[in-house]
Coordinates of C-alpha atoms in Angstrom, one line a residue:
M1 CA -26.2 6.8 -20.4
T2 CA -23.6 9.7 -20.6
A3 CA -21.1 10.4 -17.8
K4 CA -23.1 13.7 -17.1
D5 CA -26.3 11.7 -16.8
T6 CA -24.6 9.1 -14.5
I7 CA -23.4 11.9 -12.2
Q8 CA -26.8 13.8 -12.2
Q9 CA -28.8 10.7 -11.5
G10 CA -26.7 9.7 -8.6
K11 CA -25.4 6.5 -10.2
A12 CA -21.6 7.2 -10.1
V13 CA -19.5 5.6 -7.5
L14 CA -16.6 7.4 -5.6
G15 CA -13.4 5.9 -4.5
I16 CA -10.7 7.7 -2.4
E17 CA -7.3 6.4 -1.6
F18 CA -4.7 8.0 0.8
G19 CA -1.4 7.0 -0.6
S20 CA 2.0 8.0 0.7
T21 CA 2.5 11.0 -1.4
R22 CA -1.0 11.6 -3.0
I23 CA -4.6 11.4 -2.0
K24 CA -6.6 10.5 -5.2
A25 CA -10.3 10.4 -5.8
V26 CA -11.8 8.5 -8.8
L27 CA -15.5 8.6 -9.9
I28 CA -16.7 5.6 -11.9
D29 CA -19.8 5.0 -14.0
E30 CA -22.1 2.0 -14.3
D31 CA -19.6 0.2 -16.5
Y32 CA -16.9 0.7 -13.8
K33 CA -14.9 3.1 -16.0
P34 CA -13.4 6.2 -14.5
I35 CA -15.2 9.4 -15.6
A36 CA -13.5 12.0 -13.3
Q37 CA -10.6 12.3 -10.9
G38 CA -9.3 14.6 -8.2
A39 CA -6.0 14.6 -6.3
H40 CA -4.0 16.2 -3.5
E41 CA -0.2 16.0 -3.0
W42 CA 1.1 15.5 0.4
E43 CA 4.2 14.4 2.4
N44 CA 4.7 12.7 5.7
Q45 CA 6.7 14.5 8.4
L46 CA 9.4 13.2 10.8
V47 CA 8.3 14.4 14.2
D48 CA 10.2 13.3 17.3
G49 CA 11.8 10.5 15.4
L50 CA 8.5 9.1 14.0
W51 CA 6.9 9.4 10.7
T52 CA 3.5 11.0 10.8
Y53 CA 0.7 13.0 9.0
S54 CA -1.1 15.4 11.2
I55 CA -4.9 15.2 11.6
E56 CA -5.1 18.6 10.1
A57 CA -3.2 17.5 7.1
I58 CA -5.4 14.4 6.7
W59 CA -8.7 16.5 6.6
Y60 CA -7.2 19.3 4.5
G61 CA -6.0 16.7 2.0
L62 CA -9.3 14.8 1.8
Q63 CA -11.3 18.1 1.4
D64 CA -8.9 19.5 -1.2
C65 CA -8.8 16.2 -3.1
Y66 CA -12.6 16.1 -3.2
A67 CA -12.8 19.8 -4.1
D68 CA -10.4 19.1 -7.1
L69 CA -12.8 16.2 -8.1
R70 CA -15.8 18.5 -7.9
K71 CA -14.1 21.3 -9.9
N72 CA -13.1 18.8 -12.6
V73 CA -16.6 17.4 -12.7
M74 CA -18.0 20.9 -13.1
S75 CA -15.4 21.9 -15.8
E76 CA -16.0 18.6 -17.8
Y77 CA -19.7 18.0 -17.4
G78 CA -21.1 21.2 -16.0
V79 CA -22.9 19.5 -13.0
E80 CA -22.6 19.3 -9.3
I81 CA -22.0 16.1 -7.4
E82 CA -25.0 15.9 -5.0
I83 CA -25.7 12.2 -4.6
L84 CA -23.7 9.0 -5.3
A85 CA -24.5 5.3 -5.6
G86 CA -21.6 4.5 -3.2
I87 CA -18.4 5.5 -1.6
G88 CA -15.3 3.6 -0.6
I89 CA -12.2 4.8 1.4
S90 CA -8.8 3.2 1.4
A91 CA -5.4 4.1 2.6
M92 CA -2.0 3.1 3.5
M93 CA -2.3 0.0 5.8
H94 CA -1.1 -0.6 9.3
G95 CA 0.4 2.1 11.6
Y96 CA -1.2 3.4 14.9
M97 CA -4.0 5.6 15.4
V98 CA -5.5 5.5 18.9
F99 CA -8.4 7.6 20.5
N100 CA -9.8 8.2 23.9
D101 CA -13.5 8.0 25.0
K102 CA -13.9 11.7 23.7
N103 CA -12.7 10.6 20.3
E104 CA -9.5 12.6 20.7
I105 CA -6.4 11.2 19.2
L106 CA -4.0 10.3 21.9
V107 CA -0.5 10.5 20.0
P108 CA 0.3 11.7 16.4
F109 CA -0.6 9.1 13.8
R110 CA 2.4 6.6 13.5
T111 CA 2.5 5.4 9.9
W112 CA 3.6 2.0 8.5
R113 CA 7.0 3.6 7.7
N114 CA 8.2 3.6 11.3
T115 CA 10.6 0.8 12.5
N116 CA 10.6 1.5 16.2
T117 CA 8.6 -1.7 17.1
G118 CA 11.4 -4.2 17.0
K119 CA 10.8 -5.5 20.6
A120 CA 7.2 -5.8 20.2
A121 CA 7.3 -7.5 16.8
K122 CA 9.8 -10.0 18.0
A123 CA 7.9 -10.8 21.2
L124 CA 4.5 -11.2 19.4
S125 CA 6.0 -13.3 16.7
E126 CA 7.1 -15.7 19.4
L127 CA 3.9 -15.4 21.3
F128 CA 1.7 -16.2 18.2
V129 CA 4.1 -18.4 16.4
Y130 CA 3.4 -16.3 13.5
N131 CA 5.4 -13.6 11.7
I132 CA 4.2 -10.2 13.1
P133 CA 5.8 -7.3 11.0
L134 CA 7.2 -4.1 12.5
R135 CA 4.5 -2.0 10.9
W136 CA 1.4 -3.9 11.9
S137 CA -1.0 -2.2 14.3
I138 CA -0.7 -4.8 17.0
S139 CA 3.1 -4.2 17.0
H140 CA 2.7 -0.5 17.5
L141 CA 0.1 -1.1 20.3
Y142 CA 2.4 -3.7 22.1
E143 CA 5.5 -1.5 21.7
A144 CA 3.6 1.4 23.3
I145 CA 2.9 -1.0 26.2
L146 CA 6.4 -2.2 26.6
D147 CA 7.6 1.4 26.4
N148 CA 5.3 2.4 29.3
E149 CA 3.6 5.1 27.3
E150 CA 1.1 6.8 29.6
H151 CA -1.6 7.1 26.9
V152 CA -2.1 3.4 26.5
H153 CA -4.4 3.2 29.6
D154 CA -6.8 5.7 28.0
I155 CA -7.3 3.9 24.6
S156 CA -11.0 3.6 23.6
F157 CA -10.5 2.9 19.9
Q158 CA -7.6 1.9 17.7
T159 CA -7.9 1.8 13.8
T160 CA -6.0 2.4 10.6
L161 CA -6.0 5.6 8.5
A162 CA -8.8 4.2 6.3
G163 CA -10.8 3.0 9.2
Y164 CA -10.4 6.5 10.9
I165 CA -11.7 8.4 7.8
H166 CA -14.6 5.9 7.4
W167 CA -15.5 6.2 11.0
Q168 CA -15.6 10.0 10.8
L169 CA -17.8 10.0 7.7
T170 CA -20.2 7.2 8.7
G171 CA -20.0 6.9 12.5
E172 CA -19.1 3.1 12.0
K173 CA -16.1 1.6 13.7
V174 CA -15.5 -1.1 11.1
L175 CA -12.6 -2.3 8.9
G176 CA -12.5 -4.4 5.7
V177 CA -10.9 -7.8 6.4
G178 CA -7.9 -7.1 4.2
D179 CA -7.0 -3.9 6.2
A180 CA -7.9 -5.7 9.5
S181 CA -5.4 -8.4 8.6
G182 CA -2.6 -5.7 9.0
M183 CA -3.8 -4.9 12.5
M184 CA -3.5 -8.5 13.7
P185 CA -3.7 -11.9 12.1
V186 CA -7.2 -13.0 10.7
D187 CA -8.5 -16.4 10.6
P188 CA -9.6 -17.3 7.1
E189 CA -12.4 -19.4 8.4
T190 CA -14.1 -16.9 10.7
K191 CA -12.9 -13.9 8.7
T192 CA -12.2 -11.9 11.8
Y193 CA -9.2 -11.6 14.2
N194 CA -7.6 -15.0 15.1
A195 CA -9.3 -16.0 18.4
T196 CA -6.3 -18.0 19.8
M197 CA -3.9 -15.0 19.1
V198 CA -6.5 -12.5 20.6
A199 CA -6.7 -14.6 23.8
R200 CA -2.9 -15.0 24.0
F201 CA -2.5 -11.2 23.6
N202 CA -5.1 -10.4 26.2
K203 CA -3.4 -12.8 28.6
S204 CA 0.0 -11.3 28.0
I205 CA -1.2 -7.8 29.0
E206 CA -3.4 -8.7 32.0
K207 CA -0.5 -7.7 34.5
Y208 CA -0.8 -4.0 33.2
G209 CA -4.4 -3.7 34.4
F210 CA -5.8 -1.9 31.3
P211 CA -9.6 -1.3 31.3
W212 CA -9.7 -2.9 27.9
T213 CA -9.1 -6.1 26.0
V214 CA -8.0 -6.0 22.3
L215 CA -11.5 -6.7 21.0
D216 CA -12.9 -3.9 23.0
I217 CA -10.7 -1.3 21.1
F218 CA -10.2 -2.9 17.6
P219 CA -12.8 -2.2 14.8
R220 CA -15.4 -4.8 13.8
V221 CA -14.3 -6.7 10.7
L222 CA -16.4 -6.9 7.5
V223 CA -15.8 -8.6 4.1
A224 CA -16.1 -7.3 0.6
G225 CA -19.8 -6.9 -0.4
E226 CA -21.1 -6.0 3.1
N227 CA -22.6 -2.6 3.7
A228 CA -20.4 -0.7 6.1
G229 CA -22.7 2.3 6.8
F230 CA -23.9 5.5 5.3
L231 CA -22.6 9.0 4.9
T232 CA -23.9 11.1 7.9
Q233 CA -24.9 14.7 7.7
E234 CA -21.7 15.7 9.6
G235 CA -19.6 13.5 7.3
A236 CA -21.1 15.0 4.2
K237 CA -20.1 18.4 5.5
R238 CA -16.5 17.2 6.3
L239 CA -16.0 15.6 2.9
D240 CA -17.5 18.3 0.7
I241 CA -17.1 21.7 2.3
S242 CA -19.1 23.3 -0.5
G243 CA -22.2 21.6 1.0
H244 CA -23.6 20.1 -2.2
L245 CA -23.1 16.4 -1.2
K246 CA -26.1 14.8 0.4
A247 CA -26.1 12.4 3.3
G248 CA -27.3 8.7 3.1
I249 CA -24.8 7.3 0.5
P250 CA -23.8 3.7 1.3
F251 CA -20.1 2.8 2.0
C252 CA -18.2 -0.4 1.4
P253 CA -15.8 -1.6 4.2
P254 CA -12.7 0.6 4.4
E255 CA -9.7 -1.1 2.9
G256 CA -5.9 -1.0 2.8
D257 CA -3.9 -0.2 -0.4
A258 CA -3.0 -3.8 -0.6
G259 CA -6.6 -4.9 -1.1
T260 CA -7.4 -2.2 -3.5
G261 CA -4.4 -3.1 -5.5
M262 CA -5.7 -6.7 -5.8
A263 CA -9.1 -5.4 -6.9
A264 CA -7.6 -3.0 -9.4
T265 CA -5.5 -5.8 -11.0
N266 CA -8.1 -8.6 -10.8
A267 CA -5.9 -10.6 -8.6
V268 CA -8.3 -11.8 -6.0
K269 CA -8.5 -15.5 -7.1
Q270 CA -6.2 -18.2 -5.7
R271 CA -2.9 -18.6 -7.8
T272 CA -3.0 -15.0 -9.0
G273 CA -0.9 -12.1 -7.7
N274 CA 0.1 -8.5 -8.1
V275 CA 3.0 -6.3 -7.5
S276 CA 2.4 -2.6 -6.5
A277 CA 5.6 -0.6 -7.0
G278 CA 5.5 3.1 -6.2
T279 CA 7.0 4.9 -3.1
S280 CA 7.0 1.6 -1.5
S281 CA 6.5 -1.8 -3.0
F282 CA 4.8 -5.0 -2.2
S283 CA 3.8 -8.2 -3.9
M284 CA 0.6 -10.1 -3.1
I285 CA 0.2 -13.8 -4.0
V286 CA -3.2 -15.4 -3.3
L287 CA -2.4 -18.7 -1.7
E288 CA -4.0 -22.2 -2.2
K289 CA -3.0 -23.1 1.3
D290 CA -1.0 -21.7 4.3
L291 CA 2.8 -21.6 4.2
S292 CA 4.6 -24.5 6.0
K293 CA 6.1 -22.2 8.6
P294 CA 6.4 -18.4 9.4
Y295 CA 9.0 -16.4 7.5
E296 CA 10.1 -13.0 8.7
P297 CA 10.1 -11.4 5.2
I298 CA 6.6 -12.6 4.4
D299 CA 3.5 -11.3 6.0
I300 CA 0.2 -13.3 5.8
V301 CA -2.7 -11.0 5.0
T302 CA -6.0 -11.5 3.2
T303 CA -7.9 -10.5 0.1
P304 CA -10.8 -8.0 0.6
D305 CA -13.1 -11.2 0.7
G306 CA -10.9 -13.0 3.3
S307 CA -8.6 -15.4 1.4
L308 CA -5.0 -15.9 2.6
V309 CA -2.4 -13.8 0.8
A310 CA 1.4 -14.0 1.0
M311 CA 2.7 -10.4 1.2
V312 CA 6.2 -9.2 0.7
H313 CA 6.3 -5.6 1.8
C314 CA 9.2 -3.3 1.0
N315 CA 9.4 0.1 2.6
N316 CA 11.2 1.6 -0.3
C317 CA 10.9 1.4 -4.1
T318 CA 10.9 4.4 -6.5
S319 CA 11.9 7.3 -4.2
D320 CA 15.6 7.0 -4.7
I321 CA 15.1 6.8 -8.5
N322 CA 13.0 9.9 -8.4
A323 CA 15.9 11.6 -6.5
W324 CA 18.4 10.6 -9.1
V325 CA 16.1 11.7 -12.0
G326 CA 15.8 15.1 -10.2
I327 CA 19.6 15.4 -10.5
F328 CA 19.3 14.9 -14.3
R329 CA 16.4 17.5 -14.3
E330 CA 18.7 20.0 -12.6
F331 CA 21.5 19.3 -15.2
E332 CA 19.0 19.9 -18.0
E333 CA 17.9 23.1 -16.3
L334 CA 21.5 24.2 -16.0
M335 CA 22.1 23.7 -19.6
G336 CA 19.1 25.7 -20.5
I337 CA 17.2 22.7 -21.8
K338 CA 13.3 22.7 -21.4
V339 CA 12.5 19.9 -19.0
D340 CA 9.7 17.4 -19.8
M341 CA 9.6 15.0 -16.9
N342 CA 7.7 12.3 -18.7
E343 CA 10.2 12.3 -21.6
L344 CA 13.1 12.4 -19.1
Y345 CA 11.8 9.4 -17.2
G346 CA 11.0 7.6 -20.4
K347 CA 14.4 8.1 -22.0
L348 CA 16.3 7.1 -18.8
F349 CA 14.2 4.1 -18.2
N350 CA 14.6 2.8 -21.7
K351 CA 18.3 3.5 -21.6
A352 CA 18.5 1.0 -18.8
L353 CA 17.4 -1.8 -21.3
E354 CA 20.8 -1.3 -23.0
G355 CA 22.7 -2.1 -19.8
D356 CA 24.4 -5.3 -19.0
A357 CA 22.1 -8.0 -17.5
D358 CA 24.0 -7.8 -14.2
C359 CA 24.3 -4.0 -14.3
G360 CA 28.1 -4.3 -14.8
G361 CA 28.7 -5.0 -11.2
I362 CA 27.1 -1.7 -10.1
L363 CA 24.8 -1.8 -7.0
S364 CA 22.0 0.4 -5.8
Y365 CA 20.4 0.5 -2.3
N366 CA 17.3 2.6 -2.3
Y367 CA 16.8 2.7 1.5
V368 CA 15.4 6.2 1.9
S369 CA 13.7 4.7 5.1
G370 CA 14.6 1.6 7.1
E371 CA 14.0 -1.8 5.4
P372 CA 12.8 -4.6 7.8
V373 CA 13.1 -7.4 5.3
T374 CA 16.9 -6.8 5.1
G375 CA 17.2 -5.8 8.7
L376 CA 17.9 -2.1 8.2
A377 CA 16.4 0.1 11.0
D378 CA 17.2 3.5 9.3
G379 CA 17.4 4.8 5.8
R380 CA 20.7 5.1 4.1
P381 CA 20.5 5.4 0.3
L382 CA 23.7 4.1 -1.3
F383 CA 25.2 3.8 -4.8
V384 CA 28.0 1.3 -4.8
R385 CA 30.7 0.5 -7.5
S386 CA 34.1 -0.8 -7.7
A387 CA 36.9 0.6 -9.9
N388 CA 36.5 -2.3 -12.3
D389 CA 32.7 -2.1 -12.7
K390 CA 31.2 -1.0 -16.1
F391 CA 30.1 2.5 -15.0
N392 CA 27.9 4.0 -17.8
L393 CA 24.5 5.5 -18.0
A394 CA 22.7 2.3 -19.0
N395 CA 24.1 0.3 -16.2
F396 CA 23.6 3.2 -13.7
M397 CA 19.9 3.3 -14.6
R398 CA 19.5 -0.5 -14.7
A399 CA 21.1 -0.9 -11.3
H400 CA 18.6 1.6 -9.8
L401 CA 15.7 -0.2 -11.4
Y402 CA 17.0 -3.5 -10.0
G403 CA 17.7 -2.0 -6.7
A404 CA 14.2 -0.8 -6.4
I405 CA 12.9 -4.4 -6.5
G406 CA 15.8 -6.1 -5.0
V407 CA 14.2 -6.6 -1.6
L408 CA 11.0 -7.7 -3.3
K409 CA 13.0 -10.4 -5.1
I410 CA 14.6 -11.6 -1.8
G411 CA 11.1 -12.2 -0.3
N412 CA 9.5 -13.8 -3.3
D413 CA 12.4 -16.2 -3.8
I414 CA 11.2 -17.7 -0.6
L415 CA 7.7 -18.3 -1.9
L416 CA 8.7 -19.4 -5.3
K417 CA 11.8 -21.5 -4.6
E418 CA 11.4 -22.7 -1.1
E419 CA 7.6 -23.0 -0.6
H420 CA 7.0 -23.8 -4.3
V421 CA 4.0 -21.5 -4.4
K422 CA 2.1 -21.8 -7.8
V423 CA 1.1 -18.5 -9.5
D424 CA -0.7 -18.5 -12.9
R425 CA -0.7 -14.7 -13.4
I426 CA 1.1 -11.7 -11.8
T427 CA 0.0 -8.1 -12.6
G428 CA 2.1 -5.2 -12.1
H429 CA 0.9 -1.6 -11.3
G430 CA 2.3 1.7 -10.0
G431 CA 4.8 4.2 -11.1
Y432 CA 7.6 1.7 -11.6
F433 CA 5.5 0.4 -14.7
K434 CA 4.7 3.8 -16.1
T435 CA 7.3 3.6 -18.9
P436 CA 6.0 0.8 -21.1
G437 CA 7.8 -2.5 -21.2
V438 CA 10.8 -1.4 -18.8
G439 CA 9.8 -2.0 -15.3
Q440 CA 7.7 -5.0 -16.4
R441 CA 10.8 -6.6 -18.0
M442 CA 12.8 -6.0 -14.9
L443 CA 10.3 -7.6 -12.7
A444 CA 10.0 -10.6 -15.0
A445 CA 13.7 -11.1 -14.6
A446 CA 13.5 -10.7 -10.8
L447 CA 10.7 -13.2 -10.3
N448 CA 11.4 -15.4 -13.3
S449 CA 7.7 -15.1 -14.1
P450 CA 5.6 -13.5 -16.8
I451 CA 4.4 -10.1 -15.7
S452 CA 1.1 -8.5 -17.0
V453 CA 0.4 -4.8 -17.0
M454 CA -3.2 -3.6 -17.8
D455 CA -4.2 -0.2 -19.2
T456 CA -6.4 0.3 -16.2
A457 CA -3.6 -0.5 -13.7
G458 CA -2.5 3.1 -13.8
E459 CA -5.9 4.1 -12.2
G460 CA -4.5 2.6 -9.0
G461 CA -6.0 2.0 -5.7
A462 CA -8.6 4.7 -5.8
W463 CA -10.2 2.9 -8.7
G464 CA -9.8 -0.3 -6.8
I465 CA -11.7 1.0 -3.8
A466 CA -14.3 2.4 -6.1
L467 CA -14.8 -1.1 -7.6
L468 CA -15.3 -2.5 -4.1
A469 CA -17.9 0.2 -3.4
A470 CA -19.6 -0.7 -6.6
Y471 CA -19.5 -4.4 -5.6
V472 CA -21.7 -3.6 -2.6
V473 CA -24.4 -1.8 -4.7
S474 CA -24.3 -3.5 -8.1
N475 CA -24.1 -7.3 -7.6
P476 CA -27.6 -8.4 -8.0
D477 CA -26.6 -11.9 -9.0
G478 CA -24.6 -12.5 -5.7
L479 CA -21.4 -13.3 -7.4
N480 CA -18.3 -13.8 -5.2
L481 CA -15.8 -10.9 -5.5
A482 CA -13.3 -12.9 -7.8
D483 CA -16.1 -13.9 -10.3
W484 CA -17.6 -10.4 -10.2
L485 CA -14.3 -8.8 -11.1
E486 CA -13.6 -11.3 -13.8
T487 CA -16.9 -11.3 -15.5
K488 CA -18.3 -7.8 -14.9
V489 CA -15.3 -5.5 -14.6
F490 CA -12.4 -7.1 -16.6
S491 CA -14.5 -9.4 -19.0
G492 CA -11.4 -11.6 -19.3
N493 CA -8.8 -8.9 -19.9
T494 CA -5.5 -9.9 -18.5
G495 CA -3.4 -7.1 -20.0
V496 CA -0.1 -7.1 -21.9
E497 CA 2.2 -9.8 -20.8
I498 CA 6.0 -9.8 -20.9
A499 CA 7.8 -13.2 -20.3
P500 CA 11.2 -13.4 -18.6
N501 CA 14.3 -13.3 -20.8
A502 CA 16.8 -16.0 -19.8
D503 CA 19.8 -13.6 -20.0
D504 CA 17.9 -11.1 -17.8
V505 CA 17.1 -13.8 -15.2
A506 CA 20.6 -15.0 -15.0
G507 CA 21.9 -11.4 -14.7
F508 CA 19.5 -10.5 -12.1
N509 CA 20.4 -13.6 -10.1
R510 CA 24.1 -12.5 -10.2
Y511 CA 23.1 -9.0 -9.2
I512 CA 21.1 -10.1 -6.1
E513 CA 23.9 -12.2 -4.9
S514 CA 26.2 -9.2 -5.0
Y515 CA 23.4 -7.2 -3.5
K516 CA 23.1 -9.5 -0.6
A517 CA 26.8 -9.6 0.0
G518 CA 26.9 -5.8 -0.1
L519 CA 24.2 -5.5 2.7
A520 CA 27.2 -5.3 5.1
I521 CA 28.0 -1.9 3.6
E522 CA 24.4 -0.8 4.4
H523 CA 24.6 -2.1 8.0
T524 CA 27.9 -0.3 8.6
A525 CA 26.4 2.9 7.2
C526 CA 23.5 2.6 9.6
E527 CA 25.7 2.1 12.6
S528 CA 27.7 5.1 11.6
K529 CA 26.5 8.7 12.3
K530 CA 25.0 10.5 9.3

């Protein structure tokens, strides 16, 4: 069947993911291959000291992204999208979206990027005897309670960005288990919120006299493969303002970008893992058993089908690299040189391979925003060198590439060296790996582990959520998610692997020790006025 036939006969599946800087839509065929894409660029805003996206920006972005997909389908295939086999919505995890009983948002959406929840995260970690990160939804809720915010009494529903979009399109207040595990801890046996922790939380807020308990306001949890509702008439109009898309299309559970990354890299089985490295970065290692104790840099979340995952989440990754490459672009423009950004990135990244294994002593801290893993509440990007360091272009670029995954290494050293977690395969995806062989080699050095990159990994989370939507509607054999991905989607393909180089590993270890010692500079910068 041609792609045109697939679309005309309503057999294509749509995945839409809200990333930090781009909303992306991917349409896939019955062989799970992308056949059309759409996109919308956007940026978060710092409003009253908190990072947010407005409701208007969310809906304009979704509609513009879908319109771009529709335009591309018409241009490429000459047909309209009227019916689809399935739809999936995913987005940045965590954050804080709360609504009253009139379905009105009570405060602007507070994204995962905010670090104002320190009191709450600390108190909840002690209450639950479990690491509760700053960005988790339960931290945001409890911080609002501790700060005596008036709106808390009026909360009728709390969800994530993916859950919000899904609710508005289907009318269903549900959430995929992976995204739900970023709201509050999930029990891998029951595959819903941990009952003991729910009871402890409710007990801790009794004195406030709220007319709700946490289960009253949190979305119902679903696992991969379950039907999560259907596109309503109103939802169809909100998604496709041209009016061509018909109601009744089934949805998979809405998921977070961590879960879609696992699906897109075939990293759902135990002893597999993936690293997503773009605006932010995170590693996901699917565990055989729970860790021996809580660790502040490590979050325990789940796969889309409910297995425990050790997640190291870093607020920053490539943004500072992008800023420096922008300086090189300005220089080229100043010199009258025609700028090709793909060529510029490629040459600068490859130049890093010529640098010293320890970057010649140079350090880069890519903290555009706060970084909880290393205890930084605010963003202070810094480039640090001494007079005796080997300061040249190769070391400059290598230091930035190392710095982009420095925090990721600190967290994973706990898993691999202290907890002795076993991993058979780690797959990288995201912009950090776009230049072939470079980011992959750097990450292999950081983790002292082979790193694979697949051709399909560049399709990203929108493709991942499209796969999860396809899993709902095209799994007649009843395979579990890991086996379905392995046999039906990837057919044994594990990508191109790069093994760690011993000199690189030793150099990165020297770099990271200097990096950790230099964190005192970062803390001083944060304590000083900008």
